[in-house]
CSV table of C-alpha atoms in Angstrom, one decimal:
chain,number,residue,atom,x,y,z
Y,117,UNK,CA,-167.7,-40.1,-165.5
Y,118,UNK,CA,-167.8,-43.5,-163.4
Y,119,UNK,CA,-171.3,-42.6,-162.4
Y,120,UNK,CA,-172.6,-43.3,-165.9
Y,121,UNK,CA,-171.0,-46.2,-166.5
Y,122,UNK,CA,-171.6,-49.6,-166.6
Y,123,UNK,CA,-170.2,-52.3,-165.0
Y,124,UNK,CA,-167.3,-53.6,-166.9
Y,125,UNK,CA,-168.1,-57.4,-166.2
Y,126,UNK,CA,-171.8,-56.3,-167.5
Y,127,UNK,CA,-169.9,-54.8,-170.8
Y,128,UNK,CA,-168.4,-57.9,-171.2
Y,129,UNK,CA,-171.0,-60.2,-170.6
Y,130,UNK,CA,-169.2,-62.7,-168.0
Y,131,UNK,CA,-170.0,-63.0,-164.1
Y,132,UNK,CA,-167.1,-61.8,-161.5
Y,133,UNK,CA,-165.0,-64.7,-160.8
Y,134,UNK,CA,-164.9,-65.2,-165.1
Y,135,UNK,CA,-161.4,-67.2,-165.9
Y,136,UNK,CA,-159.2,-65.4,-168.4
Y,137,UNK,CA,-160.2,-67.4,-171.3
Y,138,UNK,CA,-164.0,-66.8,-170.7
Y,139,UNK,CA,-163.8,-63.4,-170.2
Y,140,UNK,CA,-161.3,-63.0,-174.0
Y,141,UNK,CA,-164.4,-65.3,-175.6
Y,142,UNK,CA,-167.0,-63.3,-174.5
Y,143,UNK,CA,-165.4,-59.8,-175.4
Y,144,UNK,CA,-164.4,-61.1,-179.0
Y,145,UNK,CA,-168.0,-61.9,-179.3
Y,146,UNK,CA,-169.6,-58.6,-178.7
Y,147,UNK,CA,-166.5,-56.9,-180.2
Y,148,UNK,CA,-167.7,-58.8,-183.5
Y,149,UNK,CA,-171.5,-57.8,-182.9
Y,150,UNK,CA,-170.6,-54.4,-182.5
Y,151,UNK,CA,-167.4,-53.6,-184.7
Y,152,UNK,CA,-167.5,-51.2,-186.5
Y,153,UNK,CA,-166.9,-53.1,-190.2
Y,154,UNK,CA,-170.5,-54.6,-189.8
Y,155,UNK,CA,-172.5,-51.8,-188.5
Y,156,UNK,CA,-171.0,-48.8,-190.6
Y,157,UNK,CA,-173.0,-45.3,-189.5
Y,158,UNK,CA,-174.4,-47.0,-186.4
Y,159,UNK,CA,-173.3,-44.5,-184.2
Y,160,UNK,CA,-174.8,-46.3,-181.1
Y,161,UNK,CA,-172.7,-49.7,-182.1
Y,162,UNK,CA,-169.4,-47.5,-182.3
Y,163,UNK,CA,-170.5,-46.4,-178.8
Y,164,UNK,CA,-171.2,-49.8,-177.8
Y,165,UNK,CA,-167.9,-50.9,-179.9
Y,166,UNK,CA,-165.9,-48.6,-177.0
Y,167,UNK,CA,-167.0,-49.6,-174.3
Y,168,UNK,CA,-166.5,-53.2,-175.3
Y,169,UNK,CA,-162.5,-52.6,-175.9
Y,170,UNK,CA,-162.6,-50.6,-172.7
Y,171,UNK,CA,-164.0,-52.6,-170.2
Y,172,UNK,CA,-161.6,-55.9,-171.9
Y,173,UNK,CA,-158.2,-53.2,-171.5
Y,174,UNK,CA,-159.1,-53.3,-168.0
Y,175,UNK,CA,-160.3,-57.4,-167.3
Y,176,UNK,CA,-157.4,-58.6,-169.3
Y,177,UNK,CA,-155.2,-56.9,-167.3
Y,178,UNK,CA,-154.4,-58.9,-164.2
Y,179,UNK,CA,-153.5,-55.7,-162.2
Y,180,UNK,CA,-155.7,-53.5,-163.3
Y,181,UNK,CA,-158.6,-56.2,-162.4
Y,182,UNK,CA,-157.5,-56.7,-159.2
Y,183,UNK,CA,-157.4,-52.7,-158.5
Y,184,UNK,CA,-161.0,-52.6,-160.4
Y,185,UNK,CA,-162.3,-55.7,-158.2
Y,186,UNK,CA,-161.4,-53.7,-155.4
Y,187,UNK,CA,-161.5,-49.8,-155.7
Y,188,UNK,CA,-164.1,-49.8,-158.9
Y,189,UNK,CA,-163.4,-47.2,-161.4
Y,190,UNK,CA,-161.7,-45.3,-159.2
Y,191,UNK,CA,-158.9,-47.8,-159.1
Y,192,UNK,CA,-158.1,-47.2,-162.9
Y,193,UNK,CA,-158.2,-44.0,-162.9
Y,194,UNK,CA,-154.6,-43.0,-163.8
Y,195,UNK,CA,-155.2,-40.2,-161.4
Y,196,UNK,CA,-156.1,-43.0,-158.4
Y,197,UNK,CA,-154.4,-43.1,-155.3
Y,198,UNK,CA,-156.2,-45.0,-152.5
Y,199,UNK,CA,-156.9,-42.9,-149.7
Y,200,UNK,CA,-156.9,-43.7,-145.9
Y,201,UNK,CA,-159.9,-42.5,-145.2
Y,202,UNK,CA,-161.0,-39.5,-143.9
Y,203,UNK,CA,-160.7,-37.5,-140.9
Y,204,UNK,CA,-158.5,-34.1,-140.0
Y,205,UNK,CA,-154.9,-33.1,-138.1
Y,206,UNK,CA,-152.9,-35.9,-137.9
Y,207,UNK,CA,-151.1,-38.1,-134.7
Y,208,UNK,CA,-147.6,-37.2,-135.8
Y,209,UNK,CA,-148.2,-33.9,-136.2
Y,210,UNK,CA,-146.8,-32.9,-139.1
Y,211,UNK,CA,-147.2,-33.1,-142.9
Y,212,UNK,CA,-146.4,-36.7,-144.4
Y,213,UNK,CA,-144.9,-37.2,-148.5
Y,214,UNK,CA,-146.1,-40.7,-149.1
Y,215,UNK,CA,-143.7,-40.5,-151.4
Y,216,UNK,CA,-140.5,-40.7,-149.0
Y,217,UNK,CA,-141.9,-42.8,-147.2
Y,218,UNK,CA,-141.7,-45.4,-149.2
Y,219,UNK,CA,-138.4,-44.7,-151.1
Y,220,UNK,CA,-136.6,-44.9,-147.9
Y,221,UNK,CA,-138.1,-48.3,-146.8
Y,222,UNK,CA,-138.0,-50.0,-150.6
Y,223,UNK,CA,-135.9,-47.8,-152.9
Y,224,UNK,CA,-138.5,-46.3,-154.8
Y,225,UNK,CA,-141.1,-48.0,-157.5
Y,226,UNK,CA,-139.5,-46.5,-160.4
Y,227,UNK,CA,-140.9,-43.2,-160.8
Y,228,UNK,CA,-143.6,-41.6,-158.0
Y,229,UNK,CA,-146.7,-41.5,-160.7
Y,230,UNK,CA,-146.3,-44.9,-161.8
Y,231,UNK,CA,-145.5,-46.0,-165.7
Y,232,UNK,CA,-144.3,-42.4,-167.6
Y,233,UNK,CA,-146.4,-41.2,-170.2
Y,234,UNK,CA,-143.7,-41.1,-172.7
Y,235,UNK,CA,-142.9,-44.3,-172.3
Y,236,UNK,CA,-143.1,-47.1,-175.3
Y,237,UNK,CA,-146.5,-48.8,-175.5
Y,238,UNK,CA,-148.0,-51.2,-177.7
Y,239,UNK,CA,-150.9,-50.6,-179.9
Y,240,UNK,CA,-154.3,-52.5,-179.3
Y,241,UNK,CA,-155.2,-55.1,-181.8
Y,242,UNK,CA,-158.1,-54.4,-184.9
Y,243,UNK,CA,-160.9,-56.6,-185.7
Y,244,UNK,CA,-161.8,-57.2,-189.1
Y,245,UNK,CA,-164.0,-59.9,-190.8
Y,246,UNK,CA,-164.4,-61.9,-193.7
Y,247,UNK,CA,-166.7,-64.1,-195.4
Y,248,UNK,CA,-165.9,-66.8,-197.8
Y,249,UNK,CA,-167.7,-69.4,-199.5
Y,250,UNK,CA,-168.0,-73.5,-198.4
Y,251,UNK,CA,-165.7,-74.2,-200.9
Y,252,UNK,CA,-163.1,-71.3,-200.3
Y,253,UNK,CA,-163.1,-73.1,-196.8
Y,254,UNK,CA,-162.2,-76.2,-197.7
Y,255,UNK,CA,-159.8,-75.6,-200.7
Y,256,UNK,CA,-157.9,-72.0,-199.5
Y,257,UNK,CA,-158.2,-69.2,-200.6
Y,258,UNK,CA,-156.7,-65.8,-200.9
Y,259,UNK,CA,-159.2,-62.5,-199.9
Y,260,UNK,CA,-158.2,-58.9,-200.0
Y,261,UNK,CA,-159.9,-57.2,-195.9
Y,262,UNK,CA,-160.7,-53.9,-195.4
Y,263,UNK,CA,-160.6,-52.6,-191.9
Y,264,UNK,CA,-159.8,-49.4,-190.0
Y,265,UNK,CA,-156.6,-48.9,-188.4
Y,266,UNK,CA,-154.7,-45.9,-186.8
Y,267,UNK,CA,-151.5,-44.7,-187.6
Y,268,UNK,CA,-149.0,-42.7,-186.4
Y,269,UNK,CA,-149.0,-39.1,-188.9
Y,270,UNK,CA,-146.6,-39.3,-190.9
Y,271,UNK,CA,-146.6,-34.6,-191.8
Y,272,UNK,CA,-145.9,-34.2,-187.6
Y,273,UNK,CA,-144.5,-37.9,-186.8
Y,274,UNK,CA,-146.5,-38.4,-183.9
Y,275,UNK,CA,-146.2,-35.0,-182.3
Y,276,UNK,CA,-149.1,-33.3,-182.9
Y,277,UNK,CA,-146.9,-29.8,-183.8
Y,278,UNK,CA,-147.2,-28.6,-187.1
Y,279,UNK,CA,-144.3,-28.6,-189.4
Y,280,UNK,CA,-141.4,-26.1,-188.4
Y,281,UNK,CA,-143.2,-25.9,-184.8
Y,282,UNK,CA,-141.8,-27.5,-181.5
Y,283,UNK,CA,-143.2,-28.9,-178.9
Y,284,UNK,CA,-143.0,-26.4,-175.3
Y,285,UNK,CA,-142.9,-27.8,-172.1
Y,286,UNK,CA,-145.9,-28.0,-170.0
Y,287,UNK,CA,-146.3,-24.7,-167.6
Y,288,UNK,CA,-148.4,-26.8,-165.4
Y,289,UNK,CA,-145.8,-29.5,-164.1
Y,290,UNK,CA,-143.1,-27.5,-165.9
Y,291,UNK,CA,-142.4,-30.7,-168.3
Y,292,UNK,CA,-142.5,-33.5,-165.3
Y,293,UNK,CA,-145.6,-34.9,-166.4
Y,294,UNK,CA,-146.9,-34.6,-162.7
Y,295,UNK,CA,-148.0,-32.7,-160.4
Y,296,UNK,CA,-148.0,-32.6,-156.7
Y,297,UNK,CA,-151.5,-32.3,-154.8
Y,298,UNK,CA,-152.4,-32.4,-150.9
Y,299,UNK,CA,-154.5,-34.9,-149.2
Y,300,UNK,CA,-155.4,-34.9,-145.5
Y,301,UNK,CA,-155.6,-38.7,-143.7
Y,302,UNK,CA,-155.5,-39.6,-140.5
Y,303,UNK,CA,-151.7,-39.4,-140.6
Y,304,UNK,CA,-151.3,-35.7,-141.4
Y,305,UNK,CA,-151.8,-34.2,-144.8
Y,306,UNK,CA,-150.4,-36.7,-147.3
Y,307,UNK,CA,-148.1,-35.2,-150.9
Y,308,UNK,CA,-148.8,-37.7,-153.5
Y,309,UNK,CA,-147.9,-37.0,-157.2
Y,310,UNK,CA,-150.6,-37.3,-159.9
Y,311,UNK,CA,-150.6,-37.3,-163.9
Y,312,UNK,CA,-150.7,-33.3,-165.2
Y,313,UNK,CA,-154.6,-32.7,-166.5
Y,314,UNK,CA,-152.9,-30.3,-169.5
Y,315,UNK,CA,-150.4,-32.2,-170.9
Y,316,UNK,CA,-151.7,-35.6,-170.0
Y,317,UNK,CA,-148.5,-36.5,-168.2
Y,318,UNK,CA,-146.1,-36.0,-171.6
Y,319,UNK,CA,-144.7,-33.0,-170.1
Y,320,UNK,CA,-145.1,-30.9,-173.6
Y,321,UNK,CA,-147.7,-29.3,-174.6
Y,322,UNK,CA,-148.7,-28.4,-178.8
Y,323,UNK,CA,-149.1,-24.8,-179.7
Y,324,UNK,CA,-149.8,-25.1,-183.3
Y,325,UNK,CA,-152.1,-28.2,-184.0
Y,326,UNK,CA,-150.8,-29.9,-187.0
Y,327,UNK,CA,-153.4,-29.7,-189.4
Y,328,UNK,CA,-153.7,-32.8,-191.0
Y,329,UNK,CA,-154.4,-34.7,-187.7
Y,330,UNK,CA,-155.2,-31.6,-185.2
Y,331,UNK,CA,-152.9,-32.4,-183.1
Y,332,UNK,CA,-153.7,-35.7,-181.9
Y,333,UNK,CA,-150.8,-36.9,-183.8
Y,334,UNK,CA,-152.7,-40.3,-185.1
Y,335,UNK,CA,-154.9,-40.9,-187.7
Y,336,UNK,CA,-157.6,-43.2,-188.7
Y,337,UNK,CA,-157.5,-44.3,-192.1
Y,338,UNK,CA,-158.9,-47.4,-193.9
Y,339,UNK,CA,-156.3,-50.0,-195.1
Y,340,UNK,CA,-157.0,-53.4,-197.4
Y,341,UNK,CA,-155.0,-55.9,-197.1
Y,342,UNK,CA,-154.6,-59.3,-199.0
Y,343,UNK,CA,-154.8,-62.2,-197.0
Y,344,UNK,CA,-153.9,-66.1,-197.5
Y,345,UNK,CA,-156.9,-68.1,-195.9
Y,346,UNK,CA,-155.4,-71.8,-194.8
Y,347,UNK,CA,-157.4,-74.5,-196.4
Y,348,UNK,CA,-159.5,-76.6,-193.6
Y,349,UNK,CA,-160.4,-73.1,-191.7
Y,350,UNK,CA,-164.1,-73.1,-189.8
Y,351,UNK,CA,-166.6,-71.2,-188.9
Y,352,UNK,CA,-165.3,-68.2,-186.4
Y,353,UNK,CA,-161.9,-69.4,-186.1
Y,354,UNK,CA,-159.7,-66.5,-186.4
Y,355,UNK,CA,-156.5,-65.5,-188.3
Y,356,UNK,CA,-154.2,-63.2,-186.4
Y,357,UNK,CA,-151.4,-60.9,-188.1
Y,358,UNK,CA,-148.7,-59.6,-186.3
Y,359,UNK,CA,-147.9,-55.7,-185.9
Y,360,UNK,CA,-151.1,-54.8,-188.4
Y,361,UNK,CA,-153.3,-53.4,-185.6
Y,362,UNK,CA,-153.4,-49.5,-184.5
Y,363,UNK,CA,-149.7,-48.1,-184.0
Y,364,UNK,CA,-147.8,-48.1,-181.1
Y,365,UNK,CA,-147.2,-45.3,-179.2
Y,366,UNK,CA,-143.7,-43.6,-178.7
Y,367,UNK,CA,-142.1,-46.0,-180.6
Y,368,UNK,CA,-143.9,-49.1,-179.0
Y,369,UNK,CA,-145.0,-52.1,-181.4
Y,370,UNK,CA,-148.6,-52.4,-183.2
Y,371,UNK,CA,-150.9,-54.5,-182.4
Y,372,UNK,CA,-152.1,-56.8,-184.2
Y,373,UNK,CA,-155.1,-57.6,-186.8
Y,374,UNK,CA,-157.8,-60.5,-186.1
Y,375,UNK,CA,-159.9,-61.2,-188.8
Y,376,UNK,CA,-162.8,-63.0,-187.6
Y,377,UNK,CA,-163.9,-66.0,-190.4
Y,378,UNK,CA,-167.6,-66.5,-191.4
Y,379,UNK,CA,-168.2,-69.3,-193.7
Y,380,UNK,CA,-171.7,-69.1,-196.2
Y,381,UNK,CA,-173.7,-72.2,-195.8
Y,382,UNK,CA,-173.5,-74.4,-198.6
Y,383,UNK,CA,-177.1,-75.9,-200.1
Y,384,UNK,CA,-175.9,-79.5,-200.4
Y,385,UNK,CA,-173.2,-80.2,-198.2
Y,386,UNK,CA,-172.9,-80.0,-194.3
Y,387,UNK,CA,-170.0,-79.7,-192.6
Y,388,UNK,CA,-168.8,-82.2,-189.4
Y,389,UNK,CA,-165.4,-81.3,-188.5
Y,390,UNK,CA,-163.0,-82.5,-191.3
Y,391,UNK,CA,-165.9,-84.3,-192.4
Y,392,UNK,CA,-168.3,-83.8,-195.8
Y,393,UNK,CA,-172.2,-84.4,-195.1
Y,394,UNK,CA,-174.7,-84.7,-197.9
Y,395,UNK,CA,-178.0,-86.6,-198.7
Y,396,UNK,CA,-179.2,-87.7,-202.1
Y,397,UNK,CA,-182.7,-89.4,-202.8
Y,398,UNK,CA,-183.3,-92.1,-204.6
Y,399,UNK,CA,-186.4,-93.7,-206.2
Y,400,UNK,CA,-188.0,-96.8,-204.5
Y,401,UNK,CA,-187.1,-98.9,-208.2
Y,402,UNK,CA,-183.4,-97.7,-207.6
Y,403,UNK,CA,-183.2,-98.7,-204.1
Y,404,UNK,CA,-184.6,-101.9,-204.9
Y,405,UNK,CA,-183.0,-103.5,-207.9
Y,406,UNK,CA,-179.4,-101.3,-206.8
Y,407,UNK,CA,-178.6,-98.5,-209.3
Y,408,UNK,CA,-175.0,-95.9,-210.3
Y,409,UNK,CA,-175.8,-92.8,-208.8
Y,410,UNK,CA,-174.2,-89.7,-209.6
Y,411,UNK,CA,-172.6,-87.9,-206.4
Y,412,UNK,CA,-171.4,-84.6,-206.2
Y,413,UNK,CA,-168.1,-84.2,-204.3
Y,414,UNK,CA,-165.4,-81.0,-203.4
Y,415,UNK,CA,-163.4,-82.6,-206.4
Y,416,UNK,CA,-166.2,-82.8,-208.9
Y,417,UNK,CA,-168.7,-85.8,-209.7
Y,418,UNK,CA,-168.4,-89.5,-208.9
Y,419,UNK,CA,-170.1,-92.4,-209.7
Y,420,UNK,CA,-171.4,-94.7,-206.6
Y,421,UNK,CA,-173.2,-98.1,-207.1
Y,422,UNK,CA,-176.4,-98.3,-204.9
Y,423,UNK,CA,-176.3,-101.8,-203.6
Y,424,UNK,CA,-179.4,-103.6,-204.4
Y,425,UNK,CA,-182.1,-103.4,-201.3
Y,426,UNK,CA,-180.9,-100.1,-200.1
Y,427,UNK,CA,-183.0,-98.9,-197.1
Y,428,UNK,CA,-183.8,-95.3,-196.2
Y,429,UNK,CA,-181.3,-93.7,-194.0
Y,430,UNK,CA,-178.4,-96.0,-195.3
Y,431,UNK,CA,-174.7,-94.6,-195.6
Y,432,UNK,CA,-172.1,-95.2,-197.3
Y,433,UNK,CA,-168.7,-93.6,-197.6
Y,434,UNK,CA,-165.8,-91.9,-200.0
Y,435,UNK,CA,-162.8,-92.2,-198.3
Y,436,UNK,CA,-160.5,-88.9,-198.2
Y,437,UNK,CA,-162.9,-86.9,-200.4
Y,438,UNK,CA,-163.9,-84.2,-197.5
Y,439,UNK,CA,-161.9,-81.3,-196.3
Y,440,UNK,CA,-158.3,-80.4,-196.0
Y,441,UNK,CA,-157.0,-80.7,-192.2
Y,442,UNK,CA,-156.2,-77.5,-191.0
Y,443,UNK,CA,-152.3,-76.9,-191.3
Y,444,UNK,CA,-152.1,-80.7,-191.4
Y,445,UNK,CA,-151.5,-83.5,-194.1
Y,446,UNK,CA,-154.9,-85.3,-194.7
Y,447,UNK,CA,-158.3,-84.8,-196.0
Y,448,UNK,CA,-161.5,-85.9,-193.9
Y,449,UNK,CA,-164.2,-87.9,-195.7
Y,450,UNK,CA,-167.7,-87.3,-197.1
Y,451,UNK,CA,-170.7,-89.2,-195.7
Y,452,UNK,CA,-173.5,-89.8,-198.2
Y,453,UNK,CA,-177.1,-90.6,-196.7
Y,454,UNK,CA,-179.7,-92.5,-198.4
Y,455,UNK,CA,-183.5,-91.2,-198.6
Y,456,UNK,CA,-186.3,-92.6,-201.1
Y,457,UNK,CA,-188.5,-90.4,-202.2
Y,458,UNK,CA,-192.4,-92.1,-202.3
Y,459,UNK,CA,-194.0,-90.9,-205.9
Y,460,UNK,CA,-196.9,-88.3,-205.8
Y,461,UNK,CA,-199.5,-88.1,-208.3
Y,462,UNK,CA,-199.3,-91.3,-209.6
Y,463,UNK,CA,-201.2,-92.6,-213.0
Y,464,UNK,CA,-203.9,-95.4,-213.3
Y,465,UNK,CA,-201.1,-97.3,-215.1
Y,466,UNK,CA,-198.8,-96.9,-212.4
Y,467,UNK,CA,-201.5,-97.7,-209.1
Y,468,UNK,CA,-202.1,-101.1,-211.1
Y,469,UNK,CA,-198.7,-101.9,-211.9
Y,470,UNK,CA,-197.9,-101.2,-208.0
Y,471,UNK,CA,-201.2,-102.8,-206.9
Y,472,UNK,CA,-200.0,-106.0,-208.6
Y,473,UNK,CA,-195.9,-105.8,-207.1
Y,474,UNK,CA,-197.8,-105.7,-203.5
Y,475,UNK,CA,-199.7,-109.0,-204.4
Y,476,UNK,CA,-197.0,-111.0,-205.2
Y,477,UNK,CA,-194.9,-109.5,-202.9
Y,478,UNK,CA,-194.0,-111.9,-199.8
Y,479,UNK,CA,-193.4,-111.5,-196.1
Y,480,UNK,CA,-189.8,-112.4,-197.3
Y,481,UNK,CA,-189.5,-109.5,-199.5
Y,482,UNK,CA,-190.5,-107.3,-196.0
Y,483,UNK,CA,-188.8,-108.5,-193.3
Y,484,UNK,CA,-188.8,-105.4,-191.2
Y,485,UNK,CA,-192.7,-105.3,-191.5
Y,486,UNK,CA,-193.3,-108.9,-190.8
Y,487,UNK,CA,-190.8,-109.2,-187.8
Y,488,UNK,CA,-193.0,-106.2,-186.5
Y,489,UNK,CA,-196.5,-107.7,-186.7
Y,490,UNK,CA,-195.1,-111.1,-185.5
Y,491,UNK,CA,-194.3,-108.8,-182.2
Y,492,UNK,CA,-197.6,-107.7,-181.8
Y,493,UNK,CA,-199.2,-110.9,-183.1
Y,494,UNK,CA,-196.6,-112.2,-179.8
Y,495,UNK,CA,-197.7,-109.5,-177.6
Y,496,UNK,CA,-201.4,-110.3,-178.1
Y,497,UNK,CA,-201.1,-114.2,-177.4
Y,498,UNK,CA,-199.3,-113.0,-173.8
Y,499,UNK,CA,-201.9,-111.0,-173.0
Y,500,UNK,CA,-204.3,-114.1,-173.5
Y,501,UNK,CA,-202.6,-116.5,-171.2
C-alpha cells in the first residue's frame, strides 16, 4: 500500500528536480548494490532490488513522473482517476459519464481505461555483472554471464491455462477488461471506467493453473550466456545486448541485458585512461652511473637504459605500449616512474666505502642541495642588512 512506501526519488537516491541522466546513474548504481547476482539468499536485497526497478519504471517515464510529481502514488495507480473533490448532489442535476463528455468534445483517447491490458509491451531490461582481470581489460576477452531472466512458458505459451484448457472470459467485466464504478463530484455523480481487480484488465480469466508456471504464465530461470568483452573496456562501463532481458509481454519485444564491468586491480600497473602507470626502484649506484633496467610491459619485458644521474620521481616513456582504445585504432602509452630505494642495514665495509664517496664528493656533484643552502645562506645575509 502507498502508505508504506517510500518515496520513489528517496528509492532512487536523487533530489526532485533530478535530470534524466542523473536519475538513470543513480538507479544503475543501487540496482548493482542490490541485484540480485551479488547478494544471492539476501532476501532483504531482493526486496530492496524491487523497489529500486519500481520506483526507476515510474521516474524514467516522463508521464508517469509528471502524474507522480503531482498526484503521488495515487497518480500511478492503474486504477487512478483524479477526482474533483468532494462534496454531494450536483448543479446540473443529473448524473454525468466523464466518459462522453469528452468523446464528444475530442473524439475519444483511444479506449476509456487508458493503454489495454492485452496490448504488446516490452520486457524490462536484466542486470548482470562480470569481473575480469587487468589484462582481460586491456587485451579482450571472451566471458561466459550468468544472470536470471524470465521467460514466456513455453507448456501454456503465455496463458497461464494448462494444456487442453482455454481461457474463460472474465464474469466480472464480462471480458472488457473494465469495469464501470460511480463517483460523486461536485458536478453530479461521475461514471468512470477502471481496470477489472479479477482479471487484471485481460478480460479472461485461468481456471486450470498450468502447472509448470501456476498460471502466471512466465518463468524465471537462469541463463549463461557467452559474451565478447571489447578490448580498452573500464571500470563500470557497461555492455548492453539487445532483446536478452525478461520477455515481452503479448508478443511485445525483450528487454535487454546490461552487464555491468568490474575490473581486478592489478599489483603493478595503474590505469590512466588509455594510459599504463607503473613505478620501478632503482638503486642509488644505478641511478647514478645510468643502468638497463628490465620493465615489464602488457606485451612482455623490455629493456630501458637508465640515463646516468637519474633523479627520484623521473619518467620516461614507451610509446604505444598501453591499452587498446576502446572500439578505436590505437594503443595509449605506459608511463614509467623512477624511485631509489636508500639501503637498510648496511655493513662496516659499506658505511666506509660511502663515508669516503661523501668526502670527495663536491657541491657540483649536488646541485639541488647547494642551490638550497646558498638560499638560506642569501636569506640570512638579508636579514642582516
Amino acid at each position: 500500500m502507498a502508505e508504506n512506501k517510500r518515496d520513489y526519488y528517496e528509492v532512487i537516491g536523487v533530489q526532485r528536480g533530478a535530470s534524466d541522466d542523473e536519475i538513470k546513474k543513480a538507479y544503475r548504481k543501487q540496482a548493482k548494490k542490490y541485484h540480485p547476482d551479488l547478494n544471492p539468499g539476501n532476501k532483504e536485497a531482493e526486496a530492496k532490488f524491487k523497489e529500486v526497478n519500481e520506483a526507476y519504471e515510474v521516474l524514467s517515464n516522463k508521464d508517469k513522473r509528471a502524474r507522480y510529481d503531482r498526484f503521488g502514488f495515487a497518480g500511478v495507480d492503474p486504477n487512478f482517476s483524479p477526482g474533483y473533490g468532494g462534496g454531494a448532489g450536483s448543479p446540473f442535476g443529473q448524473d454525468i459519464d466523464l466518459g462522453d463528455i469528452f468523446n464528444s468534445f475530442f473524439g475519444g483517447f483511444g479506449g476509456r481505461g487508458g493503454r489495454s491490458q492485452n496490448a504488446p509491451r516490452r520486457g524490462s531490461d536484466v542486470e548482470a555483472s562480470v569481473t575480469i582481470s587487468f589484462e582481460e581489460a586491456a587485451a579482450g576477452c571472451k566471458k561466459d554471464v550468468t544472470y536470471q531472466n524470465v521467460d514466456v512458458c513455453k507448456d501454456c505459451s503465455g496463458t497461464g491455462a494448462a494444456q487442453g484448457t482455454q481461457l474463460k472470459p472474465c464474469p466480472n467485466c464480462n471480458g472488457t477488461g473494465q469495469v464501470t464504478v460511480q463517483k460523486r463530484t461536485p458536478f453530479g455523480t461521475v461514471h468512470t471506467a477502471q481496470t477489472c481487480d479479477k482479471c487484471r484488465g485481460k478480460g479472461k480469466i485461468v481456471e486450470k493453473p498450468c502447472p509448470t508456471c501456476s498460471g502466471a504464465g512466465r518463468i524465471r530461470s537462469s541463463k549463461t550466456i557467452s559474451v565478447n568483452i571489447p578490448a580498452g573496456i573500464n571500470q563500470d562501463q557497461v555492455i548492453s545486448i539487445s532483446g536478452r532481458g525478461h520477455s515481452g509481454y503479448n508478443g511485445g519485444a525483450a528487454g535487454d541485458l546490461n552487464i555491468y564491468v568490474n575490473v581486478k586491480k592489478h599489483d603493478i600497473f595503474e590505469r590512466k585512461g588509455d594510459d599504463v602507470w607503473c613505478e620501478i626502484p632503482i638503486t642509488f649506484a644505478q641511478a647514478a652511473l645510468g643502468h638497463e633496467i628490465i620493465v615489464p610491459t602488457l606485451d612482455g619485458k623490455v629493456s630501458y637504459k637508465v640515463h646516468p644521474g637519474t633523479q627520484p620521481g623521473d619518467i620516461f616513456k614507451l610509446a604505444n605500449k598501453g591499452i587498446q582504445h576502446l572500439n578505436m585504432k590505437g594503443r595509449g602509452d605506459q608511463y614509467v616512474r623512477i624511485t631509489i630505494e636508500v639501503p637498510r642495514n648496511l655493513t662496516s665495509k659499506q658505511k666506509e666505502i660511502l663515508r669516503q664517496f661523501d668526502e670527495v664528493s663536491g657541491s657540483t656533484n649536488y646541485q639541488k642541495r647547494a642551490s638550497f643552502f646558498d638560499k638560506i645562506k642569501k636569506r640570512e645575509k638579508n636579514n642582516k642588512d
